[in-house]
Amino acid sequence: MQLDALKPGENDQTTVICLDDFHLNDRAGRKVTKLTALNPLENDFDTMYDQLKQLKEGKTISKPIYNHVNGTLDTPETIEPTPIVIVEGLHPMYDSRVRD
């Protein structure tokens, strides 16, 4: 099964977390910092870690959303815990806390 086949709400056993949603700044903010989203400094690893930990503990989270169409941070979405969490993105194992 391909990852894009797992759409929210279609599988109550699996949640896909996209790390793009944990960008620290939107496009306008990255123009100011002069860093791209590829740079680990432009990612909010503290929030990512906290939210993955909460999901692992069976808690519901309010996950940020990065809108690729307009480059903004949208209103967060509610994510319920599931037995399987797939983390996809550029730096899924960058933070040692996540590897543990």
CSV table of C-alpha atoms in Angstrom, one decimal:
chain,number,residue,atom,x,y,z
A,1,MET,CA,0.0,0.0,0.0
A,2,GLN,CA,1.3,3.5,-0.9
A,3,LEU,CA,1.5,6.2,1.8
A,4,ASP,CA,-0.8,8.5,-0.2
A,5,ALA,CA,-3.4,5.7,-0.1
A,6,LEU,CA,-3.7,6.4,3.7
A,7,LYS,CA,-6.1,9.4,3.8
A,8,PRO,CA,-7.3,10.8,7.1
A,9,GLY,CA,-10.5,9.2,8.3
A,10,GLU,CA,-10.1,6.2,6.0
A,11,ASN,CA,-8.2,4.0,8.4
A,12,ASP,CA,-8.9,4.0,12.2
A,13,GLN,CA,-5.7,2.0,12.8
A,14,THR,CA,-3.2,4.4,11.1
A,15,THR,CA,-2.3,8.0,11.3
A,16,VAL,CA,0.2,9.7,8.9
A,17,ILE,CA,2.0,12.7,10.4
A,18,CYS,CA,3.6,15.0,7.8
A,19,LEU,CA,6.6,16.8,9.3
A,20,ASP,CA,6.0,19.8,6.9
A,21,ASP,CA,3.3,20.7,9.3
A,22,PHE,CA,5.9,21.5,11.9
A,23,HIS,CA,7.7,24.2,10.0
A,24,LEU,CA,8.6,26.9,12.4
A,25,ASN,CA,7.8,29.8,10.0
A,26,ASP,CA,5.6,30.3,7.0
A,27,ARG,CA,7.0,31.4,3.6
A,28,ALA,CA,7.0,35.1,4.7
A,29,GLY,CA,8.9,34.2,7.9
A,30,ARG,CA,11.5,32.2,6.0
A,31,LYS,CA,12.1,35.2,3.8
A,32,VAL,CA,13.0,37.1,6.9
A,33,THR,CA,15.3,34.3,8.3
A,34,LYS,CA,16.7,33.6,4.9
A,35,LEU,CA,16.5,29.9,5.7
A,36,THR,CA,14.6,27.3,3.7
A,37,ALA,CA,12.3,24.7,5.2
A,38,LEU,CA,15.1,22.1,4.4
A,39,ASN,CA,17.2,23.7,7.2
A,40,PRO,CA,16.5,21.9,10.6
A,41,LEU,CA,16.5,25.3,12.3
A,42,GLU,CA,13.2,26.1,10.4
A,43,ASN,CA,11.4,23.1,12.0
A,44,ASP,CA,9.7,23.0,15.4
A,45,PHE,CA,11.1,19.8,16.7
A,46,ASP,CA,9.9,20.5,20.3
A,47,THR,CA,6.3,20.5,19.2
A,48,MET,CA,6.8,17.5,16.9
A,49,TYR,CA,8.3,15.5,19.8
A,50,ASP,CA,5.7,16.6,22.3
A,51,GLN,CA,2.8,15.7,20.0
A,52,LEU,CA,4.3,12.3,18.9
A,53,LYS,CA,4.8,11.5,22.6
A,54,GLN,CA,1.2,12.4,23.4
A,55,LEU,CA,-0.1,10.2,20.5
A,56,LYS,CA,2.0,7.4,21.9
A,57,GLU,CA,0.5,7.9,25.3
A,58,GLY,CA,-3.0,7.7,23.7
A,59,LYS,CA,-3.8,11.4,23.9
A,60,THR,CA,-5.5,13.5,21.3
A,61,ILE,CA,-3.4,16.4,19.8
A,62,SER,CA,-4.1,19.6,18.0
A,63,LYS,CA,-1.5,19.3,15.1
A,64,PRO,CA,-0.4,22.4,13.2
A,65,ILE,CA,-1.0,22.4,9.4
A,66,TYR,CA,1.4,23.9,6.8
A,67,ASN,CA,-0.5,24.9,3.7
A,68,HIS,CA,1.7,24.3,0.7
A,69,VAL,CA,-0.7,26.1,-1.7
A,70,ASN,CA,-0.3,29.6,-0.1
A,71,GLY,CA,2.7,28.9,2.2
A,72,THR,CA,0.9,29.8,5.5
A,73,LEU,CA,0.3,28.0,8.7
A,74,ASP,CA,-3.4,27.1,8.9
A,75,THR,CA,-5.6,26.4,11.8
A,76,PRO,CA,-4.5,23.2,13.6
A,77,GLU,CA,-6.4,19.9,13.2
A,78,THR,CA,-7.4,17.4,15.9
A,79,ILE,CA,-5.7,14.1,15.6
A,80,GLU,CA,-6.9,11.1,17.6
A,81,PRO,CA,-4.4,8.5,18.7
A,82,THR,CA,-4.2,5.3,16.6
A,83,PRO,CA,-2.1,2.1,17.1
A,84,ILE,CA,0.1,2.9,14.1
A,85,VAL,CA,1.6,6.3,13.5
A,86,ILE,CA,3.6,6.9,10.3
A,87,VAL,CA,6.0,9.9,10.4
A,88,GLU,CA,6.9,11.2,6.9
A,89,GLY,CA,9.0,14.2,5.9
A,90,LEU,CA,12.5,15.5,5.6
A,91,HIS,CA,13.8,15.1,9.2
A,92,PRO,CA,11.8,12.4,10.9
A,93,MET,CA,14.7,11.1,13.0
A,94,TYR,CA,16.7,14.4,13.4
A,95,ASP,CA,15.6,14.8,17.0
A,96,SER,CA,17.2,12.1,19.2
A,97,ARG,CA,14.1,12.2,21.5
A,98,VAL,CA,12.0,10.8,18.6
A,99,ARG,CA,14.5,8.0,17.9
A,100,ASP,CA,14.1,6.9,21.5
